[in-house]
Amino acid sequence: MNPIPVPTETLAPHGATNAYVVGGVLIDPAGRTEELDRAVNGTNITDIVLTHTHPDHVGGVAHYAEVCDATVWARYGHEEQFADATGTDPDRTFREGTKVGPLTVIETPGHAPDHVAFATDEGIISGDLAVAEGSVVVAAGEGDLRAYLTSLRRLYAKNPAALYPGHGPVIEEPRATIWRLIDHRLHREGRVLDAVRGGARTLSEVTDAAYDKDISGVREFAERTVAAHLEKLAVEGKVAWDGERAVPN
């Protein structure tokens, strides 16, 4: 099972989204390329699934659904979102434990509300849960850090042989990578909490205090990440956050 990189306008540093073909199932066809065409033409594609409906994962769904006459699946409860994102109405829905060909669905929200992973005999197709280097965007608005950390811990407990991510190379040491990502989030959370306790109140002030590097090129995403941390801390009762002003509890 090899990633098939599809060039996309993605926030990920690799400039591509990985599609996969596993036992007649096409996963995350982010667009149409010659390489993906060859993989699809060499297989009897019966089903199409997505790890989630972010724009950099969906661009080829309508095309391959038509040419393959494949069953198109969406996560249960997110059918309308799926149709809006892909331009295709889903034929069927899945939820935790659903079998789609050789895949088994694992619900893994956090990066996006509809995010799932797919367990296979070779490892887990993990979408945007993990990357070999760097970190995954979990931004306020639709990202949920509490859910994201829970999803990472679920994968850690499953101890897969490998993770097949939505971006970048295959992750050969899943537990080490998952632990690194959890540690990164908790470290950032500590910086955010220290900033609020140190007197930072606005989102801009907390962001400036929480990062010790130049973020001018990614300021918007840094602030949305900090806002997601503040939302998590507010749910846990460690700060009060109304969307504009943070104070310690």
Short mmCIF file of C-alpha atoms in Angstrom, two decimals:
data_model
loop_
_atom_site.label_atom_id
_atom_site.label_comp_id
_atom_site.label_asym_id
_atom_site.label_seq_id
_atom_site.Cartn_x
_atom_site.Cartn_y
_atom_site.Cartn_z
CA MET A 1 0.00 0.00 0.00
CA ASN A 2 1.79 3.08 -1.25
CA PRO A 3 0.74 6.74 -1.05
CA ILE A 4 -0.16 8.31 -4.39
CA PRO A 5 0.70 12.02 -4.00
CA VAL A 6 -1.75 14.36 -5.71
CA PRO A 7 -0.65 18.02 -6.03
CA THR A 8 -3.04 20.25 -4.11
CA GLU A 9 -3.30 23.68 -2.59
CA THR A 10 -2.71 22.42 0.91
CA LEU A 11 -1.35 23.97 4.09
CA ALA A 12 0.88 20.94 4.50
CA PRO A 13 4.52 21.56 3.56
CA HIS A 14 4.62 18.78 0.96
CA GLY A 15 2.27 20.49 -1.51
CA ALA A 16 0.38 17.26 -2.11
CA THR A 17 -2.32 15.06 -0.60
CA ASN A 18 -1.90 11.30 -0.50
CA ALA A 19 -4.53 9.14 -2.18
CA TYR A 20 -4.60 5.38 -1.61
CA VAL A 21 -6.06 2.39 -3.42
CA VAL A 22 -6.69 -0.62 -1.19
CA GLY A 23 -8.58 -3.71 -2.32
CA GLY A 24 -11.04 -1.93 -4.58
CA VAL A 25 -11.45 1.12 -2.33
CA LEU A 26 -10.20 4.56 -3.39
CA ILE A 27 -9.30 6.76 -0.43
CA ASP A 28 -8.93 10.56 -0.55
CA PRO A 29 -8.81 11.18 -4.32
CA ALA A 30 -7.70 14.80 -3.98
CA GLY A 31 -7.64 15.37 -7.73
CA ARG A 32 -7.03 13.62 -11.01
CA THR A 33 -3.46 12.77 -12.04
CA GLU A 34 -1.91 10.30 -14.48
CA GLU A 35 -0.46 8.28 -11.60
CA LEU A 36 -3.81 8.02 -9.85
CA ASP A 37 -5.51 7.21 -13.14
CA ARG A 38 -3.10 4.29 -13.62
CA ALA A 39 -3.76 3.00 -10.11
CA VAL A 40 -7.52 3.27 -10.58
CA ASN A 41 -7.45 1.70 -14.06
CA GLY A 42 -5.47 -1.24 -12.71
CA THR A 43 -8.05 -2.00 -10.03
CA ASN A 44 -11.77 -2.66 -9.95
CA ILE A 45 -12.73 0.35 -7.82
CA THR A 46 -16.02 -0.41 -6.07
CA ASP A 47 -16.02 2.19 -3.29
CA ILE A 48 -14.77 5.73 -2.62
CA VAL A 49 -14.19 7.06 0.90
CA LEU A 50 -12.66 10.15 2.46
CA THR A 51 -10.85 10.66 5.74
CA HIS A 52 -12.55 14.09 5.85
CA THR A 53 -13.97 16.71 3.52
CA HIS A 54 -11.35 19.46 3.61
CA PRO A 55 -10.83 20.91 0.10
CA ASP A 56 -7.38 19.36 -0.33
CA HIS A 57 -8.82 15.84 -0.04
CA VAL A 58 -11.88 15.87 -2.27
CA GLY A 59 -11.11 17.22 -5.75
CA GLY A 60 -11.25 13.91 -7.61
CA VAL A 61 -14.32 12.38 -5.98
CA ALA A 62 -16.87 13.36 -8.64
CA HIS A 63 -14.67 12.26 -11.54
CA TYR A 64 -13.69 8.86 -10.16
CA ALA A 65 -17.20 8.16 -8.85
CA GLU A 66 -18.51 8.61 -12.40
CA VAL A 67 -15.83 6.73 -14.32
CA CYS A 68 -15.70 3.85 -11.83
CA ASP A 69 -19.44 3.72 -11.11
CA ALA A 70 -18.34 3.36 -7.50
CA THR A 71 -20.33 3.51 -4.28
CA VAL A 72 -19.57 6.83 -2.58
CA TRP A 73 -19.50 6.84 1.22
CA ALA A 74 -19.75 9.69 3.75
CA ARG A 75 -19.54 9.78 7.50
CA TYR A 76 -22.99 9.42 9.05
CA GLY A 77 -24.43 12.79 10.05
CA HIS A 78 -22.19 14.70 7.63
CA GLU A 79 -23.87 13.85 4.33
CA GLU A 80 -24.78 17.43 3.45
CA GLN A 81 -21.27 18.65 4.22
CA PHE A 82 -19.90 15.85 2.02
CA ALA A 83 -22.16 16.78 -0.90
CA ASP A 84 -21.26 20.47 -0.61
CA ALA A 85 -17.54 19.71 -0.54
CA THR A 86 -17.42 17.13 -3.33
CA GLY A 87 -20.37 18.00 -5.58
CA THR A 88 -21.50 14.39 -5.17
CA ASP A 89 -24.29 12.99 -3.05
CA PRO A 90 -23.13 10.00 -1.02
CA ASP A 91 -24.71 6.62 -1.71
CA ARG A 92 -24.07 5.19 1.74
CA THR A 93 -22.84 6.28 5.15
CA PHE A 94 -20.38 4.81 7.62
CA ARG A 95 -19.68 5.15 11.31
CA GLU A 96 -17.34 3.57 13.87
CA GLY A 97 -16.69 -0.06 12.97
CA THR A 98 -18.28 -0.02 9.50
CA LYS A 99 -16.51 -2.27 6.99
CA VAL A 100 -15.85 -0.83 3.54
CA GLY A 101 -14.10 -3.56 1.59
CA PRO A 102 -10.93 -4.37 3.54
CA LEU A 103 -11.16 -1.14 5.57
CA THR A 104 -12.62 -0.69 9.04
CA VAL A 105 -13.74 2.81 10.03
CA ILE A 106 -12.27 4.46 13.14
CA GLU A 107 -13.95 7.74 14.10
CA THR A 108 -11.17 10.24 14.83
CA PRO A 109 -12.56 13.80 15.06
CA GLY A 110 -10.44 16.78 16.08
CA HIS A 111 -8.70 18.07 12.98
CA ALA A 112 -12.19 18.19 11.45
CA PRO A 113 -15.57 17.15 12.87
CA ASP A 114 -16.07 14.45 10.21
CA HIS A 115 -12.53 13.03 10.35
CA VAL A 116 -12.09 9.26 10.30
CA ALA A 117 -9.21 6.83 9.87
CA PHE A 118 -9.28 3.42 8.19
CA ALA A 119 -7.72 0.30 9.65
CA THR A 120 -6.17 -2.17 7.21
CA ASP A 121 -4.04 -5.30 7.53
CA GLU A 122 -0.92 -3.21 6.84
CA GLY A 123 -1.62 -0.29 9.16
CA ILE A 124 -3.96 2.66 9.55
CA ILE A 125 -4.75 5.23 6.86
CA SER A 126 -4.75 8.20 9.20
CA GLY A 127 -5.65 11.24 7.09
CA ASP A 128 -4.65 14.46 8.82
CA LEU A 129 -4.24 13.00 12.30
CA ALA A 130 -0.48 12.70 12.05
CA VAL A 131 2.51 13.69 9.94
CA ALA A 132 6.06 12.36 10.03
CA GLU A 133 7.48 15.83 10.63
CA GLY A 134 5.93 19.02 11.94
CA SER A 135 2.39 19.13 13.26
CA VAL A 136 -1.24 19.12 12.13
CA VAL A 137 -3.40 22.24 12.09
CA VAL A 138 -6.17 22.09 14.69
CA ALA A 139 -7.80 25.48 14.39
CA ALA A 140 -10.72 27.10 16.18
CA GLY A 141 -13.87 27.12 14.12
CA GLU A 142 -14.05 23.43 13.35
CA GLY A 143 -10.99 22.01 15.08
CA ASP A 144 -11.37 20.54 18.56
CA LEU A 145 -8.17 19.91 20.52
CA ARG A 146 -9.81 17.74 23.16
CA ALA A 147 -11.18 15.48 20.44
CA TYR A 148 -7.90 15.55 18.51
CA LEU A 149 -5.85 14.43 21.50
CA THR A 150 -8.38 11.68 22.24
CA SER A 151 -8.13 10.50 18.63
CA LEU A 152 -4.34 10.40 18.82
CA ARG A 153 -4.51 8.38 22.03
CA ARG A 154 -6.93 5.93 20.39
CA LEU A 155 -4.44 5.30 17.60
CA TYR A 156 -1.61 4.97 20.13
CA ALA A 157 -3.58 2.28 21.96
CA LYS A 158 -4.16 0.37 18.72
CA ASN A 159 -0.37 0.23 18.16
CA PRO A 160 -0.55 -0.05 14.36
CA ALA A 161 2.37 -1.33 12.30
CA ALA A 162 2.41 1.92 10.30
CA LEU A 163 0.41 5.08 9.69
CA TYR A 164 -0.41 6.09 6.14
CA PRO A 165 -0.97 9.86 6.41
CA GLY A 166 -2.78 12.36 4.24
CA HIS A 167 0.45 14.26 3.65
CA GLY A 168 4.08 13.23 3.50
CA PRO A 169 5.81 9.88 3.89
CA VAL A 170 4.55 6.74 5.57
CA ILE A 171 5.07 6.84 9.35
CA GLU A 172 7.04 3.73 10.24
CA GLU A 173 7.15 4.34 14.01
CA PRO A 174 3.56 5.32 14.81
CA ARG A 175 3.78 5.39 18.59
CA ALA A 176 6.87 7.61 18.62
CA THR A 177 5.21 10.03 16.19
CA ILE A 178 1.90 10.07 18.05
CA TRP A 179 3.67 10.72 21.34
CA ARG A 180 5.63 13.57 19.71
CA LEU A 181 2.41 15.16 18.46
CA ILE A 182 0.69 14.83 21.84
CA ASP A 183 3.72 16.28 23.62
CA HIS A 184 3.83 19.17 21.14
CA ARG A 185 0.18 20.04 21.82
CA LEU A 186 0.55 19.84 25.58
CA HIS A 187 3.68 22.00 25.45
CA ARG A 188 1.82 24.63 23.41
CA GLU A 189 -1.10 24.44 25.82
CA GLY A 190 1.27 25.11 28.71
CA ARG A 191 2.62 28.18 26.91
CA VAL A 192 -0.91 29.46 26.30
CA LEU A 193 -1.93 28.92 29.91
CA ASP A 194 1.25 30.61 31.18
CA ALA A 195 0.56 33.56 28.88
CA VAL A 196 -2.94 34.06 30.29
CA ARG A 197 -1.71 33.68 33.85
CA GLY A 198 1.05 36.17 33.02
CA GLY A 199 -1.44 38.87 31.98
CA ALA A 200 -2.08 38.30 28.26
CA ARG A 201 -5.75 38.84 27.57
CA THR A 202 -6.51 39.25 23.87
CA LEU A 203 -5.96 36.56 21.28
CA SER A 204 -3.14 38.58 19.76
CA GLU A 205 -1.42 39.04 23.12
CA VAL A 206 -1.71 35.36 24.02
CA THR A 207 -0.39 34.32 20.61
CA ASP A 208 2.64 36.62 20.90
CA ALA A 209 3.45 35.17 24.31
CA ALA A 210 2.84 31.54 23.32
CA TYR A 211 5.22 31.48 20.33
CA ASP A 212 8.94 32.10 20.56
CA LYS A 213 9.52 32.25 16.79
CA ASP A 214 8.54 34.48 13.89
CA ILE A 215 4.98 33.60 12.89
CA SER A 216 4.30 36.59 10.65
CA GLY A 217 3.81 34.33 7.62
CA VAL A 218 1.28 32.10 9.39
CA ARG A 219 -0.23 34.56 11.85
CA GLU A 220 -3.84 33.69 11.04
CA PHE A 221 -3.33 29.98 11.63
CA ALA A 222 -1.27 30.57 14.77
CA GLU A 223 -4.08 32.67 16.24
CA ARG A 224 -6.71 30.07 15.29
CA THR A 225 -4.55 27.40 16.94
CA VAL A 226 -4.22 29.47 20.10
CA ALA A 227 -7.97 30.07 20.08
CA ALA A 228 -8.50 26.29 19.92
CA HIS A 229 -6.23 25.91 22.96
CA LEU A 230 -8.19 28.60 24.81
CA GLU A 231 -11.45 26.82 23.98
CA LYS A 232 -10.04 23.58 25.42
CA LEU A 233 -8.75 25.31 28.56
CA ALA A 234 -12.10 27.03 29.03
CA VAL A 235 -13.99 23.71 28.82
CA GLU A 236 -11.60 22.32 31.42
CA GLY A 237 -12.19 25.32 33.70
CA LYS A 238 -8.60 26.58 33.64
CA VAL A 239 -9.40 29.90 31.96
CA ALA A 240 -12.43 31.97 31.11
CA TRP A 241 -12.57 32.76 27.38
CA ASP A 242 -15.42 34.54 25.61
CA GLY A 243 -13.84 34.60 22.17
CA GLU A 244 -12.23 37.98 22.73
CA ARG A 245 -10.73 38.06 26.20
CA ALA A 246 -9.07 35.41 28.34
CA VAL A 247 -8.62 35.49 32.12
CA PRO A 248 -7.29 32.76 34.43
CA ASN A 249 -9.65 30.85 36.71
#
